[in-house]
């Protein structure tokens, strides 16, 4: 029985490579499971192979755990389709999407056709593994949300200030507010005195220097 040797790479992770040998009469589901034997992923998620050209353009679809839309379209099931049915090219390519809800996309390319099986080998067989596959569901970020202590608007938090930043603000006290009118009153008095003294009639005059009216004996 002939063997197909496929080179499998993540579309977005070029440094992660797997090479898998599969019997020509095995199914696309066998290849699907072999890929995730090599990545460590749970294979029980809706996925599809697409017959592809050299530009990785998606063609006919072969699916696993199809949704109702695919069932209505009559898409072929992986479990029913043997690999040899779609190997028309010695470098046949398949575009493969795993888990449509949180997808990983793969390029699957036929590298060579091997005419003889290796005795004692169970196929599909992962014969080469380079690089660690990314986590199946990525890194989940769950920030801790601290509830507000009151419904009042928190000015400092809204403006993204740290507690230390508040030291830069000088507090305005009631005493300072009360002192402002008094200071202004004192300034007004100083202005009045300045102008009042300037135009005062008595400035520089003594009573003895004033002219005297009335009769006198100086005639």
PDB file of N, CA, C and O in Angstrom, residues 80-155:
ATOM      1  N   UNK A  80     -15.848   9.844   5.282  1.00  0.00           N
ATOM      2  CA  UNK A  80     -16.308   9.110   4.098  1.00  0.00           C
ATOM      3  C   UNK A  80     -15.391   9.268   2.885  1.00  0.00           C
ATOM      4  O   UNK A  80     -15.640   8.636   1.850  1.00  0.00           O
ATOM      5  N   UNK A  81     -14.374  10.116   2.991  1.00  0.00           N
ATOM      6  CA  UNK A  81     -13.561  10.434   1.810  1.00  0.00           C
ATOM      7  C   UNK A  81     -12.118   9.962   2.031  1.00  0.00           C
ATOM      8  O   UNK A  81     -11.449  10.399   2.977  1.00  0.00           O
ATOM      9  N   UNK A  82     -11.651   9.093   1.124  1.00  0.00           N
ATOM     10  CA  UNK A  82     -10.273   8.609   1.195  1.00  0.00           C
ATOM     11  C   UNK A  82      -9.337   9.627   0.544  1.00  0.00           C
ATOM     12  O   UNK A  82      -9.705  10.319  -0.421  1.00  0.00           O
ATOM     13  N   UNK A  83      -8.125   9.685   1.050  1.00  0.00           N
ATOM     14  CA  UNK A  83      -7.152  10.654   0.539  1.00  0.00           C
ATOM     15  C   UNK A  83      -6.883  10.460  -0.941  1.00  0.00           C
ATOM     16  O   UNK A  83      -6.748  11.438  -1.691  1.00  0.00           O
ATOM     17  N   UNK A  84      -6.788   9.198  -1.399  1.00  0.00           N
ATOM     18  CA  UNK A  84      -6.446   8.944  -2.799  1.00  0.00           C
ATOM     19  C   UNK A  84      -7.469   9.533  -3.770  1.00  0.00           C
ATOM     20  O   UNK A  84      -7.162   9.737  -4.948  1.00  0.00           O
ATOM     21  N   UNK A  85      -8.677   9.844  -3.270  1.00  0.00           N
ATOM     22  CA  UNK A  85      -9.718  10.401  -4.140  1.00  0.00           C
ATOM     23  C   UNK A  85      -9.383  11.815  -4.602  1.00  0.00           C
ATOM     24  O   UNK A  85      -9.945  12.297  -5.590  1.00  0.00           O
ATOM     25  N   UNK A  86      -8.482  12.503  -3.888  1.00  0.00           N
ATOM     26  CA  UNK A  86      -8.173  13.894  -4.216  1.00  0.00           C
ATOM     27  C   UNK A  86      -6.682  14.136  -4.423  1.00  0.00           C
ATOM     28  O   UNK A  86      -6.224  15.270  -4.364  1.00  0.00           O
ATOM     29  N   UNK A  87      -5.930  13.098  -4.681  1.00  0.00           N
ATOM     30  CA  UNK A  87      -4.505  13.276  -4.982  1.00  0.00           C
ATOM     31  C   UNK A  87      -4.320  13.191  -6.493  1.00  0.00           C
ATOM     32  O   UNK A  87      -4.241  12.111  -7.081  1.00  0.00           O
ATOM     33  N   UNK A  88      -4.333  14.339  -7.130  1.00  0.00           N
ATOM     34  CA  UNK A  88      -4.153  14.418  -8.574  1.00  0.00           C
ATOM     35  C   UNK A  88      -2.788  14.970  -8.954  1.00  0.00           C
ATOM     36  O   UNK A  88      -2.418  14.975 -10.130  1.00  0.00           O
ATOM     37  N   UNK A  89      -2.056  15.464  -7.950  1.00  0.00           N
ATOM     38  CA  UNK A  89      -0.798  16.162  -8.192  1.00  0.00           C
ATOM     39  C   UNK A  89       0.242  15.594  -7.221  1.00  0.00           C
ATOM     40  O   UNK A  89      -0.070  15.380  -6.047  1.00  0.00           O
ATOM     41  N   UNK A  90       1.475  15.361  -7.673  1.00  0.00           N
ATOM     42  CA  UNK A  90       2.500  14.839  -6.754  1.00  0.00           C
ATOM     43  C   UNK A  90       2.840  15.813  -5.629  1.00  0.00           C
ATOM     44  O   UNK A  90       3.480  15.423  -4.657  1.00  0.00           O
ATOM     45  N   UNK A  91       2.403  17.066  -5.754  1.00  0.00           N
ATOM     46  CA  UNK A  91       2.564  18.057  -4.689  1.00  0.00           C
ATOM     47  C   UNK A  91       1.204  18.662  -4.337  1.00  0.00           C
ATOM     48  O   UNK A  91       1.083  19.879  -4.106  1.00  0.00           O
ATOM     49  N   UNK A  92       0.214  17.782  -4.257  1.00  0.00           N
ATOM     50  CA  UNK A  92      -1.154  18.231  -3.946  1.00  0.00           C
ATOM     51  C   UNK A  92      -1.180  19.023  -2.633  1.00  0.00           C
ATOM     52  O   UNK A  92      -0.509  18.680  -1.664  1.00  0.00           O
ATOM     53  N   UNK A  93      -1.988  20.090  -2.621  1.00  0.00           N
ATOM     54  CA  UNK A  93      -2.092  20.952  -1.442  1.00  0.00           C
ATOM     55  C   UNK A  93      -3.526  20.955  -0.916  1.00  0.00           C
ATOM     56  O   UNK A  93      -4.488  20.925  -1.692  1.00  0.00           O
ATOM     57  N   UNK A  94      -3.643  21.036   0.411  1.00  0.00           N
ATOM     58  CA  UNK A  94      -4.923  21.180   1.087  1.00  0.00           C
ATOM     59  C   UNK A  94      -4.806  22.336   2.085  1.00  0.00           C
ATOM     60  O   UNK A  94      -3.836  22.412   2.844  1.00  0.00           O
ATOM     61  N   UNK A  95      -5.801  23.208   2.031  1.00  0.00           N
ATOM     62  CA  UNK A  95      -5.913  24.254   3.054  1.00  0.00           C
ATOM     63  C   UNK A  95      -6.804  23.682   4.147  1.00  0.00           C
ATOM     64  O   UNK A  95      -7.881  23.160   3.877  1.00  0.00           O
ATOM     65  N   UNK A  96      -6.358  23.783   5.399  1.00  0.00           N
ATOM     66  CA  UNK A  96      -7.056  23.110   6.494  1.00  0.00           C
ATOM     67  C   UNK A  96      -7.343  24.098   7.623  1.00  0.00           C
ATOM     68  O   UNK A  96      -6.436  24.778   8.103  1.00  0.00           O
ATOM     69  N   UNK A  97      -8.620  24.184   8.006  1.00  0.00           N
ATOM     70  CA  UNK A  97      -9.027  25.045   9.121  1.00  0.00           C
ATOM     71  C   UNK A  97      -9.542  24.172  10.249  1.00  0.00           C
ATOM     72  O   UNK A  97     -10.481  23.395  10.065  1.00  0.00           O
ATOM     73  N   UNK A  98      -8.918  24.327  11.407  1.00  0.00           N
ATOM     74  CA  UNK A  98      -9.302  23.560  12.591  1.00  0.00           C
ATOM     75  C   UNK A  98     -10.052  24.453  13.570  1.00  0.00           C
ATOM     76  O   UNK A  98      -9.583  25.542  13.906  1.00  0.00           O
ATOM     77  N   UNK A  99     -11.231  23.998  14.023  1.00  0.00           N
ATOM     78  CA  UNK A  99     -12.047  24.680  15.040  1.00  0.00           C
ATOM     79  C   UNK A  99     -12.501  26.056  14.556  1.00  0.00           C
ATOM     80  O   UNK A  99     -11.848  27.073  14.803  1.00  0.00           O
ATOM     81  N   UNK A 100     -13.648  26.085  13.897  1.00  0.00           N
ATOM     82  CA  UNK A 100     -14.151  27.329  13.305  1.00  0.00           C
ATOM     83  C   UNK A 100     -14.470  28.396  14.346  1.00  0.00           C
ATOM     84  O   UNK A 100     -14.474  29.584  14.027  1.00  0.00           O
ATOM     85  N   UNK A 101     -14.749  27.984  15.576  1.00  0.00           N
ATOM     86  CA  UNK A 101     -15.054  28.984  16.604  1.00  0.00           C
ATOM     87  C   UNK A 101     -13.813  29.775  17.004  1.00  0.00           C
ATOM     88  O   UNK A 101     -13.877  30.983  17.229  1.00  0.00           O
ATOM     89  N   UNK A 102     -12.674  29.084  17.130  1.00  0.00           N
ATOM     90  CA  UNK A 102     -11.397  29.746  17.437  1.00  0.00           C
ATOM     91  C   UNK A 102     -10.345  29.129  16.530  1.00  0.00           C
ATOM     92  O   UNK A 102      -9.557  28.294  16.951  1.00  0.00           O
ATOM     93  N   UNK A 103     -10.330  29.520  15.278  1.00  0.00           N
ATOM     94  CA  UNK A 103      -9.617  28.743  14.257  1.00  0.00           C
ATOM     95  C   UNK A 103      -8.106  28.870  14.257  1.00  0.00           C
ATOM     96  O   UNK A 103      -7.535  29.907  14.599  1.00  0.00           O
ATOM     97  N   UNK A 104      -7.484  27.759  13.874  1.00  0.00           N
ATOM     98  CA  UNK A 104      -6.100  27.724  13.416  1.00  0.00           C
ATOM     99  C   UNK A 104      -6.141  27.262  11.959  1.00  0.00           C
ATOM    100  O   UNK A 104      -6.863  26.323  11.614  1.00  0.00           O
ATOM    101  N   UNK A 105      -5.345  27.927  11.128  1.00  0.00           N
ATOM    102  CA  UNK A 105      -5.284  27.554   9.709  1.00  0.00           C
ATOM    103  C   UNK A 105      -3.940  26.905   9.410  1.00  0.00           C
ATOM    104  O   UNK A 105      -2.897  27.339   9.914  1.00  0.00           O
ATOM    105  N   UNK A 106      -3.984  25.869   8.570  1.00  0.00           N
ATOM    106  CA  UNK A 106      -2.800  25.088   8.237  1.00  0.00           C
ATOM    107  C   UNK A 106      -2.647  24.964   6.727  1.00  0.00           C
ATOM    108  O   UNK A 106      -3.631  25.004   5.979  1.00  0.00           O
ATOM    109  N   UNK A 107      -1.402  24.801   6.300  1.00  0.00           N
ATOM    110  CA  UNK A 107      -1.083  24.405   4.932  1.00  0.00           C
ATOM    111  C   UNK A 107      -0.619  22.955   4.971  1.00  0.00           C
ATOM    112  O   UNK A 107       0.303  22.625   5.722  1.00  0.00           O
ATOM    113  N   UNK A 108      -1.264  22.125   4.193  1.00  0.00           N
ATOM    114  CA  UNK A 108      -0.933  20.692   4.144  1.00  0.00           C
ATOM    115  C   UNK A 108      -0.504  20.373   2.708  1.00  0.00           C
ATOM    116  O   UNK A 108      -1.295  20.511   1.773  1.00  0.00           O
ATOM    117  N   UNK A 109       0.746  19.975   2.552  1.00  0.00           N
ATOM    118  CA  UNK A 109       1.295  19.743   1.214  1.00  0.00           C
ATOM    119  C   UNK A 109       1.876  18.339   1.108  1.00  0.00           C
ATOM    120  O   UNK A 109       2.620  17.894   1.987  1.00  0.00           O
ATOM    121  N   UNK A 110       1.522  17.642   0.028  1.00  0.00           N
ATOM    122  CA  UNK A 110       2.078  16.319  -0.239  1.00  0.00           C
ATOM    123  C   UNK A 110       3.547  16.476  -0.655  1.00  0.00           C
ATOM    124  O   UNK A 110       3.863  17.163  -1.623  1.00  0.00           O
ATOM    125  N   UNK A 111       4.458  15.833   0.107  1.00  0.00           N
ATOM    126  CA  UNK A 111       5.882  15.954  -0.163  1.00  0.00           C
ATOM    127  C   UNK A 111       6.389  14.833  -1.074  1.00  0.00           C
ATOM    128  O   UNK A 111       7.190  15.056  -1.981  1.00  0.00           O
ATOM    129  N   UNK A 112       5.907  13.642  -0.825  1.00  0.00           N
ATOM    130  CA  UNK A 112       6.333  12.510  -1.648  1.00  0.00           C
ATOM    131  C   UNK A 112       5.362  11.352  -1.481  1.00  0.00           C
ATOM    132  O   UNK A 112       4.603  11.295  -0.508  1.00  0.00           O
ATOM    133  N   UNK A 113       5.401  10.457  -2.437  1.00  0.00           N
ATOM    134  CA  UNK A 113       4.626   9.221  -2.367  1.00  0.00           C
ATOM    135  C   UNK A 113       5.621   8.078  -2.147  1.00  0.00           C
ATOM    136  O   UNK A 113       6.571   7.914  -2.917  1.00  0.00           O
ATOM    137  N   UNK A 114       5.409   7.329  -1.080  1.00  0.00           N
ATOM    138  CA  UNK A 114       6.303   6.223  -0.706  1.00  0.00           C
ATOM    139  C   UNK A 114       5.590   4.919  -1.038  1.00  0.00           C
ATOM    140  O   UNK A 114       4.441   4.706  -0.622  1.00  0.00           O
ATOM    141  N   UNK A 115       6.262   4.065  -1.777  1.00  0.00           N
ATOM    142  CA  UNK A 115       5.581   2.875  -2.281  1.00  0.00           C
ATOM    143  C   UNK A 115       5.467   1.752  -1.257  1.00  0.00           C
ATOM    144  O   UNK A 115       4.537   0.940  -1.334  1.00  0.00           O
ATOM    145  N   UNK A 116       6.377   1.710  -0.315  1.00  0.00           N
ATOM    146  CA  UNK A 116       6.370   0.603   0.652  1.00  0.00           C
ATOM    147  C   UNK A 116       6.189   1.102   2.075  1.00  0.00           C
ATOM    148  O   UNK A 116       6.820   2.088   2.482  1.00  0.00           O
ATOM    149  N   UNK A 117       5.365   0.405   2.825  1.00  0.00           N
ATOM    150  CA  UNK A 117       5.198   0.710   4.240  1.00  0.00           C
ATOM    151  C   UNK A 117       6.397   0.200   5.029  1.00  0.00           C
ATOM    152  O   UNK A 117       7.100  -0.717   4.598  1.00  0.00           O
ATOM    153  N   UNK A 118       6.599   0.791   6.197  1.00  0.00           N
ATOM    154  CA  UNK A 118       7.618   0.302   7.124  1.00  0.00           C
ATOM    155  C   UNK A 118       6.975  -0.727   8.046  1.00  0.00           C
ATOM    156  O   UNK A 118       5.953  -0.436   8.689  1.00  0.00           O
ATOM    157  N   UNK A 119       7.540  -1.874   8.090  1.00  0.00           N
ATOM    158  CA  UNK A 119       6.958  -2.956   8.881  1.00  0.00           C
ATOM    159  C   UNK A 119       6.847  -2.557  10.349  1.00  0.00           C
ATOM    160  O   UNK A 119       7.760  -1.953  10.920  1.00  0.00           O
ATOM    161  N   UNK A 120       5.714  -2.903  10.957  1.00  0.00           N
ATOM    162  CA  UNK A 120       5.492  -2.632  12.373  1.00  0.00           C
ATOM    163  C   UNK A 120       5.050  -1.213  12.688  1.00  0.00           C
ATOM    164  O   UNK A 120       4.826  -0.883  13.852  1.00  0.00           O
ATOM    165  N   UNK A 121       4.925  -0.345  11.692  1.00  0.00           N
ATOM    166  CA  UNK A 121       4.518   1.050  11.915  1.00  0.00           C
ATOM    167  C   UNK A 121       3.002   1.171  11.830  1.00  0.00           C
ATOM    168  O   UNK A 121       2.370   0.599  10.933  1.00  0.00           O
ATOM    169  N   UNK A 122       2.434   1.856  12.763  1.00  0.00           N
ATOM    170  CA  UNK A 122       0.991   2.134  12.751  1.00  0.00           C
ATOM    171  C   UNK A 122       0.766   3.472  12.074  1.00  0.00           C
ATOM    172  O   UNK A 122       1.346   4.494  12.486  1.00  0.00           O
ATOM    173  N   UNK A 123      -0.073   3.490  11.053  1.00  0.00           N
ATOM    174  CA  UNK A 123      -0.337   4.717  10.292  1.00  0.00           C
ATOM    175  C   UNK A 123      -1.742   5.226  10.600  1.00  0.00           C
ATOM    176  O   UNK A 123      -2.646   4.423  10.844  1.00  0.00           O
ATOM    177  N   UNK A 124      -1.874   6.570  10.576  1.00  0.00           N
ATOM    178  CA  UNK A 124      -0.892   7.613  10.290  1.00  0.00           C
ATOM    179  C   UNK A 124       0.222   7.649  11.332  1.00  0.00           C
ATOM    180  O   UNK A 124       0.003   7.339  12.494  1.00  0.00           O
ATOM    181  N   UNK A 125       1.405   8.095  10.878  1.00  0.00           N
ATOM    182  CA  UNK A 125       2.579   8.154  11.757  1.00  0.00           C
ATOM    183  C   UNK A 125       3.238   9.531  11.628  1.00  0.00           C
ATOM    184  O   UNK A 125       3.516   9.996  10.513  1.00  0.00           O
ATOM    185  N   UNK A 126       3.469  10.169  12.753  1.00  0.00           N
ATOM    186  CA  UNK A 126       4.190  11.446  12.776  1.00  0.00           C
ATOM    187  C   UNK A 126       5.674  11.117  12.734  1.00  0.00           C
ATOM    188  O   UNK A 126       6.208  10.518  13.664  1.00  0.00           O
ATOM    189  N   UNK A 127       6.344  11.511  11.657  1.00  0.00           N
ATOM    190  CA  UNK A 127       7.750  11.133  11.497  1.00  0.00           C
ATOM    191  C   UNK A 127       8.706  12.295  11.763  1.00  0.00           C
ATOM    192  O   UNK A 127       9.910  12.089  11.909  1.00  0.00           O
ATOM    193  N   UNK A 128       8.168  13.527  11.822  1.00  0.00           N
ATOM    194  CA  UNK A 128       9.017  14.691  12.098  1.00  0.00           C
ATOM    195  C   UNK A 128       8.189  15.745  12.805  1.00  0.00           C
ATOM    196  O   UNK A 128       7.061  16.034  12.405  1.00  0.00           O
ATOM    197  N   UNK A 129       8.772  16.329  13.859  1.00  0.00           N
ATOM    198  CA  UNK A 129       8.071  17.370  14.613  1.00  0.00           C
ATOM    199  C   UNK A 129       9.065  18.476  14.968  1.00  0.00           C
ATOM    200  O   UNK A 129      10.048  18.231  15.672  1.00  0.00           O
ATOM    201  N   UNK A 130       8.811  19.674  14.460  1.00  0.00           N
ATOM    202  CA  UNK A 130       9.689  20.825  14.703  1.00  0.00           C
ATOM    203  C   UNK A 130       8.854  21.953  15.297  1.00  0.00           C
ATOM    204  O   UNK A 130       7.837  22.356  14.735  1.00  0.00           O
ATOM    205  N   UNK A 131       9.308  22.485  16.432  1.00  0.00           N
ATOM    206  CA  UNK A 131       8.620  23.615  17.047  1.00  0.00           C
ATOM    207  C   UNK A 131       7.432  23.188  17.890  1.00  0.00           C
ATOM    208  O   UNK A 131       6.823  22.150  17.662  1.00  0.00           O
ATOM    209  N   UNK A 132       7.116  24.031  18.867  1.00  0.00           N
ATOM    210  CA  UNK A 132       5.988  23.764  19.761  1.00  0.00           C
ATOM    211  C   UNK A 132       4.741  24.463  19.247  1.00  0.00           C
ATOM    212  O   UNK A 132       4.770  25.656  18.926  1.00  0.00           O
ATOM    213  N   UNK A 133       3.658  23.716  19.166  1.00  0.00           N
ATOM    214  CA  UNK A 133       2.395  24.303  18.704  1.00  0.00           C
ATOM    215  C   UNK A 133       1.885  25.326  19.710  1.00  0.00           C
ATOM    216  O   UNK A 133       2.041  25.144  20.917  1.00  0.00           O
ATOM    217  N   UNK A 134       1.287  26.420  19.234  1.00  0.00           N
ATOM    218  CA  UNK A 134       0.703  27.396  20.170  1.00  0.00           C
ATOM    219  C   UNK A 134      -0.429  26.762  20.959  1.00  0.00           C
ATOM    220  O   UNK A 134      -0.982  25.741  20.563  1.00  0.00           O
ATOM    221  N   UNK A 135      -0.775  27.379  22.085  1.00  0.00           N
ATOM    222  CA  UNK A 135      -1.847  26.848  22.915  1.00  0.00           C
ATOM    223  C   UNK A 135      -3.149  26.789  22.125  1.00  0.00           C
ATOM    224  O   UNK A 135      -3.453  27.671  21.339  1.00  0.00           O
ATOM    225  N   UNK A 136      -3.927  25.741  22.383  1.00  0.00           N
ATOM    226  CA  UNK A 136      -5.134  25.528  21.592  1.00  0.00           C
ATOM    227  C   UNK A 136      -6.124  26.677  21.728  1.00  0.00           C
ATOM    228  O   UNK A 136      -6.770  27.060  20.756  1.00  0.00           O
ATOM    229  N   UNK A 137      -6.250  27.226  22.934  1.00  0.00           N
ATOM    230  CA  UNK A 137      -7.218  28.296  23.140  1.00  0.00           C
ATOM    231  C   UNK A 137      -6.546  29.609  23.522  1.00  0.00           C
ATOM    232  O   UNK A 137      -7.175  30.517  24.038  1.00  0.00           O
ATOM    233  N   UNK A 138      -5.241  29.711  23.290  1.00  0.00           N
ATOM    234  CA  UNK A 138      -4.538  30.954  23.561  1.00  0.00           C
ATOM    235  C   UNK A 138      -4.457  31.244  25.037  1.00  0.00           C
ATOM    236  O   UNK A 138      -4.788  30.418  25.890  1.00  0.00           O
ATOM    237  N   UNK A 139      -3.994  32.444  25.361  1.00  0.00           N
ATOM    238  CA  UNK A 139      -3.881  32.888  26.746  1.00  0.00           C
ATOM    239  C   UNK A 139      -5.121  33.691  27.100  1.00  0.00           C
ATOM    240  O   UNK A 139      -5.391  34.731  26.508  1.00  0.00           O
ATOM    241  N   UNK A 140      -5.876  33.208  28.073  1.00  0.00           N
ATOM    242  CA  UNK A 140      -7.108  33.874  28.475  1.00  0.00           C
ATOM    243  C   UNK A 140      -6.777  34.921  29.526  1.00  0.00           C
ATOM    244  O   UNK A 140      -6.153  34.624  30.534  1.00  0.00           O
ATOM    245  N   UNK A 141      -7.190  36.153  29.273  1.00  0.00           N
ATOM    246  CA  UNK A 141      -6.909  37.262  30.183  1.00  0.00           C
ATOM    247  C   UNK A 141      -8.181  37.606  30.943  1.00  0.00           C
ATOM    248  O   UNK A 141      -9.176  38.007  30.361  1.00  0.00           O
ATOM    249  N   UNK A 142      -8.162  37.396  32.258  1.00  0.00           N
ATOM    250  CA  UNK A 142      -9.317  37.704  33.095  1.00  0.00           C
ATOM    251  C   UNK A 142      -8.922  38.735  34.146  1.00  0.00           C
ATOM    252  O   UNK A 142      -8.505  38.385  35.253  1.00  0.00           O
ATOM    253  N   UNK A 143      -8.997  40.003  33.811  1.00  0.00           N
ATOM    254  CA  UNK A 143      -8.597  41.007  34.788  1.00  0.00           C
ATOM    255  C   UNK A 143      -9.531  41.037  35.983  1.00  0.00           C
ATOM    256  O   UNK A 143     -10.720  40.795  35.856  1.00  0.00           O
ATOM    257  N   UNK A 144      -8.976  41.330  37.166  1.00  0.00           N
ATOM    258  CA  UNK A 144      -9.782  41.445  38.374  1.00  0.00           C
ATOM    259  C   UNK A 144     -10.425  42.820  38.396  1.00  0.00           C
ATOM    260  O   UNK A 144      -9.759  43.843  38.315  1.00  0.00           O
ATOM    261  N   UNK A 145     -11.752  42.837  38.488  1.00  0.00           N
ATOM    262  CA  UNK A 145     -12.486  44.094  38.477  1.00  0.00           C
ATOM    263  C   UNK A 145     -12.831  44.460  39.910  1.00  0.00           C
ATOM    264  O   UNK A 145     -13.495  43.704  40.617  1.00  0.00           O
ATOM    265  N   UNK A 146     -12.336  45.616  40.366  1.00  0.00           N
ATOM    266  CA  UNK A 146     -12.601  46.077  41.722  1.00  0.00           C
ATOM    267  C   UNK A 146     -13.839  46.967  41.695  1.00  0.00           C
ATOM    268  O   UNK A 146     -13.874  47.972  40.983  1.00  0.00           O
ATOM    269  N   UNK A 147     -14.906  46.603  42.445  1.00  0.00           N
ATOM    270  CA  UNK A 147     -16.128  47.414  42.421  1.00  0.00           C
ATOM    271  C   UNK A 147     -15.887  48.765  43.054  1.00  0.00           C
ATOM    272  O   UNK A 147     -15.080  48.893  43.989  1.00  0.00           O
ATOM    273  N   UNK A 148     -16.559  49.806  42.582  1.00  0.00           N
ATOM    274  CA  UNK A 148     -16.385  51.138  43.173  1.00  0.00           C
ATOM    275  C   UNK A 148     -16.924  51.169  44.590  1.00  0.00           C
ATOM    276  O   UNK A 148     -17.880  50.479  44.931  1.00  0.00           O
ATOM    277  N   UNK A 149     -16.296  51.976  45.471  1.00  0.00           N
ATOM    278  CA  UNK A 149     -16.720  52.066  46.866  1.00  0.00           C
ATOM    279  C   UNK A 149     -17.958  52.933  47.022  1.00  0.00           C
ATOM    280  O   UNK A 149     -18.675  52.814  48.000  1.00  0.00           O
ATOM    281  N   UNK A 150     -18.237  53.794  46.082  1.00  0.00           N
ATOM    282  CA  UNK A 150     -19.438  54.616  46.137  1.00  0.00           C
ATOM    283  C   UNK A 150     -19.837  54.994  44.726  1.00  0.00           C
ATOM    284  O   UNK A 150     -19.114  54.764  43.775  1.00  0.00           O
ATOM    285  N   UNK A 151     -21.016  55.605  44.618  1.00  0.00           N
ATOM    286  CA  UNK A 151     -21.495  56.014  43.306  1.00  0.00           C
ATOM    287  C   UNK A 151     -20.977  57.390  42.921  1.00  0.00           C
ATOM    288  O   UNK A 151     -21.241  57.871  41.832  1.00  0.00           O
ATOM    289  N   UNK A 152     -20.279  58.072  43.854  1.00  0.00           N
ATOM    290  CA  UNK A 152     -19.754  59.400  43.549  1.00  0.00           C
ATOM    291  C   UNK A 152     -18.695  59.327  42.479  1.00  0.00           C
ATOM    292  O   UNK A 152     -17.974  58.349  42.362  1.00  0.00           O
ATOM    293  N   UNK A 153     -18.579  60.374  41.722  1.00  0.00           N
ATOM    294  CA  UNK A 153     -17.568  60.434  40.684  1.00  0.00           C
ATOM    295  C   UNK A 153     -16.187  60.521  41.311  1.00  0.00           C
ATOM    296  O   UNK A 153     -15.920  61.405  42.121  1.00  0.00           O
ATOM    297  N   UNK A 154     -15.312  59.596  40.952  1.00  0.00           N
ATOM    298  CA  UNK A 154     -13.952  59.557  41.491  1.00  0.00           C
ATOM    299  C   UNK A 154     -13.038  60.291  40.529  1.00  0.00           C
ATOM    300  O   UNK A 154     -12.595  59.744  39.532  1.00  0.00           O
ATOM    301  N   UNK A 155     -12.771  61.569  40.835  1.00  0.00           N
ATOM    302  CA  UNK A 155     -12.014  62.410  39.912  1.00  0.00           C
ATOM    303  C   UNK A 155     -10.622  61.864  39.669  1.00  0.00           C
ATOM    304  O   UNK A 155     -10.158  61.780  38.528  1.00  0.00           O
TER     305      UNK A 155
END
